[in-house]
Structure formats: structure tokens, C-alpha cells
Amino acid sequence: MSAVSRKRLPDEAAPPPGKRTSKASRLTLAEATRREREARAKLAELEYRKRSGLLIPTAEAEATYSAQIIRARTKLLAIPSQLKRRRPHLTPEDLADLDALIREALTELATAAEDVA
């Protein structure tokens, strides 16, 4: 019985000299084509999302959210002085307690955000 050799397709790389390859490790033309189609479809989907505004650059998202967080923090820290104008009968201790509670809440939120990141 003689061994029948299979002809190698032009796009199939020959194994390095002295090294054998298994059938399972060879990439078939059909598999390579399938992978290329998949990759092109993923790129097209990303491009569509980008153009439709569903996807934005990371730096832009970070800048937007940072600005919103800073604005919220500023508003929250202004509450004690606003309350002082609306309720002048509140004592400085009352306002200091309110300020401390707000700062404590902001600290907890910042700590929780750091834990997630």
C-alpha cells in the first residue's frame, strides 16, 4: 500500500522543516473565510453604532460624566448655604451637621466608585 499525499492549497503554509502539524491545527480556507466575514461584520456594526451616536469615544464619555459629577457635587455642597437663606432660624451647628452629612455621603459615593473602577 502506498501513501496518498494530499496536495497543499496555495494559501496553506507548509509546516516548518522537521515539524509536523495535525489536521486540527490547520486553518481551512472555509474557516478563514468565516472568520474574515465575522470580523468584517463586527467592524461594520461598530461603524454603524459610531455613526448613529450609540457609540462615543471613551475620553468624550469620561469628560461628560466627570462634568456631571462635578456639577452634582457643587450643587450638593451649596445646600447648607441655600438652606441658611431660606431658614434663617437654623443654628450654625444645624448647618454644620447638614454639611457633614452631605460630605459623608459624597465620600461614600466616591469610595464606592473607586471600588468599581
Rosetta silent file (secondary structure, phi, psi, omega in degrees, C-alpha in Angstrom):
SEQUENCE: MSAVSRKRLPDEAAPPPGKRTSKASRLTLAEATRREREARAKLAELEYRKRSGLLIPTAEAEATYSAQIIRARTKLLAIPSQLKRRRPHLTPEDLADLDALIREALTELATAAEDVA
SCORE:     score description
SCORE:     0.000 S_00000001
   1 L     0.000  130.785  177.837    0.000    0.000    0.000 S_00000001
   2 L  -103.166  149.275 -179.557    1.326    3.350   -0.899 S_00000001
   3 L   -78.649  137.229  177.840    0.518    6.509    0.996 S_00000001
   4 L   -97.420  126.548 -179.733   -1.614    9.033   -0.822 S_00000001
   5 L   -99.430  143.619  179.404   -0.494   12.584   -0.315 S_00000001
   6 L   -91.085  136.367  178.249   -2.872   15.477   -0.345 S_00000001
   7 L   -75.367  138.515  179.642   -1.923   18.476   -2.439 S_00000001
   8 L   -82.060  135.260  175.974   -1.470   21.638   -0.449 S_00000001
   9 L   -71.467  154.636 -178.078   -3.602   24.624   -1.466 S_00000001
  10 L   -57.360  -32.454 -177.023   -1.657   27.771   -2.390 S_00000001
  11 L   -87.776   -2.076  178.396   -2.790   29.623    0.759 S_00000001
  12 L   -87.349  127.420  179.206   -1.827   26.808    3.126 S_00000001
  13 L   -79.436  139.417  176.301    1.544   27.308    4.725 S_00000001
  14 L   -75.078  143.856  178.194    3.863   24.340    4.768 S_00000001
  15 L   -64.287  151.806  177.873    4.908   23.267    8.254 S_00000001
  16 L   -58.306  150.550 -179.093    8.433   24.288    9.261 S_00000001
  17 L   -55.366  133.206  178.249   11.067   21.705    8.356 S_00000001
  18 L    82.182   -0.029 -179.214   11.146   18.880   10.863 S_00000001
  19 L  -118.974  129.326  179.024    7.831   19.870   12.432 S_00000001
  20 L   -95.897  150.558  175.403    4.587   18.009   11.822 S_00000001
  21 L  -121.084  148.198  177.797    1.178   19.597   12.061 S_00000001
  22 L   -88.927  161.043  177.991   -2.054   17.913   12.905 S_00000001
  23 H   -59.878  -38.034 -176.857   -5.160   18.258   10.784 S_00000001
  24 H   -65.916  -27.732 -176.700   -6.901   20.028   13.658 S_00000001
  25 H   -85.572  -12.018  179.542   -4.245   22.754   13.808 S_00000001
  26 L   -80.969  137.339  177.986   -4.506   23.673   10.129 S_00000001
  27 L   -89.122  120.245 -179.598   -6.777   26.548    9.243 S_00000001
  28 L   -79.821  160.250  178.148   -9.020   25.610    6.377 S_00000001
  29 H   -61.038  -41.396  179.453   -9.950   28.074    3.690 S_00000001
  30 H   -63.062  -41.766  179.603  -13.600   27.852    4.739 S_00000001
  31 H   -66.524  -42.883  178.828  -12.707   28.604    8.379 S_00000001
  32 H   -62.732  -40.947  178.436  -10.501   31.525    7.377 S_00000001
  33 H   -64.585  -42.295  178.925  -13.278   32.911    5.184 S_00000001
  34 H   -62.272  -43.687  179.828  -15.809   32.532    8.006 S_00000001
  35 H   -63.943  -41.146  179.993  -13.502   34.362   10.430 S_00000001
  36 H   -64.193  -44.041  178.561  -12.918   37.175    7.956 S_00000001
  37 H   -60.450  -42.270  179.369  -16.685   37.598    7.376 S_00000001
  38 H   -61.968  -46.011 -179.553  -17.267   37.660   11.128 S_00000001
  39 H   -63.537  -42.826  178.657  -14.564   40.281   11.672 S_00000001
  40 H   -64.094  -38.368  178.317  -15.914   42.446    8.839 S_00000001
  41 H   -65.283  -40.750  178.479  -19.445   42.189   10.268 S_00000001
  42 H   -64.380  -43.025  178.326  -18.204   43.256   13.720 S_00000001
  43 H   -63.623  -40.637  178.350  -16.360   46.231   12.229 S_00000001
  44 H   -63.792  -40.611  178.697  -19.447   47.227   10.238 S_00000001
  45 H   -63.562  -44.121  177.987  -21.586   47.016   13.392 S_00000001
  46 H   -62.069  -42.739  179.357  -19.118   49.211   15.325 S_00000001
  47 H   -63.877  -41.961  177.443  -19.047   51.753   12.494 S_00000001
  48 H   -60.561  -47.051 -179.313  -22.866   51.819   12.384 S_00000001
  49 H   -63.311  -37.518  179.622  -23.091   52.369   16.145 S_00000001
  50 H   -65.578  -47.618 -178.234  -20.490   55.117   15.969 S_00000001
  51 H   -68.172  -31.195 -178.550  -22.261   56.966   13.140 S_00000001
  52 L   -84.906   -2.247  177.166  -25.675   56.614   14.754 S_00000001
  53 L    86.114    5.267  178.593  -24.392   58.093   18.012 S_00000001
  54 L   -78.785  -18.012 -178.159  -24.795   54.896   20.023 S_00000001
  55 L  -127.505  128.551  177.425  -21.035   54.679   20.495 S_00000001
  56 L  -127.143  157.687  178.856  -18.823   57.569   21.566 S_00000001
  57 L   -60.566  145.633 -178.560  -15.101   57.767   22.304 S_00000001
  58 H   -56.033  -44.016 -178.389  -14.132   56.835   25.857 S_00000001
  59 H   -61.038  -39.492  179.079  -12.487   60.196   26.514 S_00000001
  60 H   -65.911  -42.123  178.705  -15.669   62.011   25.496 S_00000001
  61 H   -64.162  -44.288  179.464  -17.804   59.837   27.780 S_00000001
  62 H   -61.658  -42.626 -179.549  -15.407   60.343   30.696 S_00000001
  63 H   -64.614  -41.787 -179.924  -15.370   64.114   30.205 S_00000001
  64 H   -63.930  -48.940 -178.996  -19.168   64.270   30.055 S_00000001
  65 H   -67.763  -37.116  177.363  -19.688   62.163   33.159 S_00000001
  66 H   -61.604  -43.452  179.292  -16.943   63.957   35.079 S_00000001
  67 H   -62.571  -40.998  179.555  -18.579   67.308   34.350 S_00000001
  68 H   -66.415  -40.007  179.788  -21.960   65.991   35.517 S_00000001
  69 H   -66.588  -42.556  178.901  -20.492   64.577   38.715 S_00000001
  70 H   -63.102  -41.197  178.458  -18.662   67.829   39.496 S_00000001
  71 H   -62.480  -43.886  179.278  -21.872   69.790   38.885 S_00000001
  72 H   -63.464  -42.349  179.267  -23.843   67.490   41.214 S_00000001
  73 H   -61.113  -45.326  179.879  -21.147   67.763   43.896 S_00000001
  74 H   -61.035  -44.164  178.901  -21.165   71.559   43.678 S_00000001
  75 H   -62.102  -44.117 -179.106  -24.961   71.669   43.957 S_00000001
  76 H   -64.934  -41.505 -179.671  -24.975   69.350   46.969 S_00000001
  77 H   -68.915  -19.868  179.331  -22.272   71.303   48.776 S_00000001
  78 H   -83.664  -10.720 -176.563  -24.263   74.517   48.240 S_00000001
  79 H   -56.937  -47.816 -178.906  -27.342   73.151   50.062 S_00000001
  80 H   -57.381  -42.601 -179.208  -26.350   74.330   53.590 S_00000001
  81 H   -70.801  -34.435  176.239  -25.843   77.963   52.492 S_00000001
  82 H   -66.315  -40.255  179.624  -29.089   77.908   50.469 S_00000001
  83 H   -66.498  -34.316  178.880  -30.933   76.485   53.445 S_00000001
  84 H   -61.272  -40.317  178.815  -29.469   79.203   55.682 S_00000001
  85 H   -68.740  -37.778 -178.435  -31.077   81.856   53.442 S_00000001
  86 H   -78.551  -32.892 -177.409  -34.445   80.050   53.419 S_00000001
  87 L  -128.247   77.614 -175.215  -34.448   79.142   57.100 S_00000001
  88 L   -64.540  -16.397 -178.898  -32.502   81.803   58.969 S_00000001
  89 L   -76.097  -11.456  179.389  -33.532   80.367   62.323 S_00000001
  90 L   -67.017  141.417 -179.040  -31.252   77.320   61.833 S_00000001
  91 L   -81.585  159.689  175.049  -28.204   77.369   64.048 S_00000001
  92 H   -56.836  -32.754  178.331  -24.650   77.160   62.716 S_00000001
  93 H   -66.147  -40.996  177.231  -24.493   73.695   64.329 S_00000001
  94 H   -59.149  -46.677 -179.122  -27.557   72.578   62.330 S_00000001
  95 H   -67.020  -36.814  177.589  -25.949   73.758   59.111 S_00000001
  96 H   -65.615  -39.256  176.792  -22.624   72.174   60.060 S_00000001
  97 H   -62.578  -44.936  179.081  -24.421   68.859   60.673 S_00000001
  98 H   -61.440  -45.795  178.704  -26.112   69.088   57.275 S_00000001
  99 H   -59.538  -42.723  179.996  -22.793   69.926   55.611 S_00000001
 100 H   -63.906  -40.851  179.103  -21.119   66.982   57.357 S_00000001
 101 H   -64.630  -41.965  178.619  -23.862   64.580   56.228 S_00000001
 102 H   -64.026  -45.836  179.740  -23.585   65.755   52.630 S_00000001
 103 H   -64.339  -37.494  177.127  -19.790   65.433   52.653 S_00000001
 104 H   -62.808  -44.018  178.867  -20.041   61.980   54.228 S_00000001
 105 H   -63.280  -43.063  178.782  -22.447   60.866   51.502 S_00000001
 106 H   -63.071  -39.718  178.383  -20.154   62.264   48.783 S_00000001
 107 H   -64.145  -43.505  178.324  -17.169   60.466   50.306 S_00000001
 108 H   -62.224  -42.809  178.296  -19.071   57.174   50.407 S_00000001
 109 H   -62.758  -42.464  179.891  -20.111   57.606   46.770 S_00000001
 110 H   -65.540  -39.932  179.019  -16.537   58.388   45.720 S_00000001
 111 H   -65.314  -42.444  178.839  -15.217   55.366   47.619 S_00000001
 112 H   -63.958  -38.468  178.561  -17.832   53.108   46.038 S_00000001
 113 H   -65.960  -37.573  177.973  -16.923   54.449   42.578 S_00000001
 114 H   -66.078  -36.797  179.063  -13.223   53.714   43.201 S_00000001
 115 H   -65.526  -33.709  179.852  -14.085   50.161   44.231 S_00000001
 116 H   -73.801  -39.879 -178.383  -15.938   49.613   40.955 S_00000001
 117 L   -76.371    0.000    0.000  -13.126   51.064   38.839 S_00000001
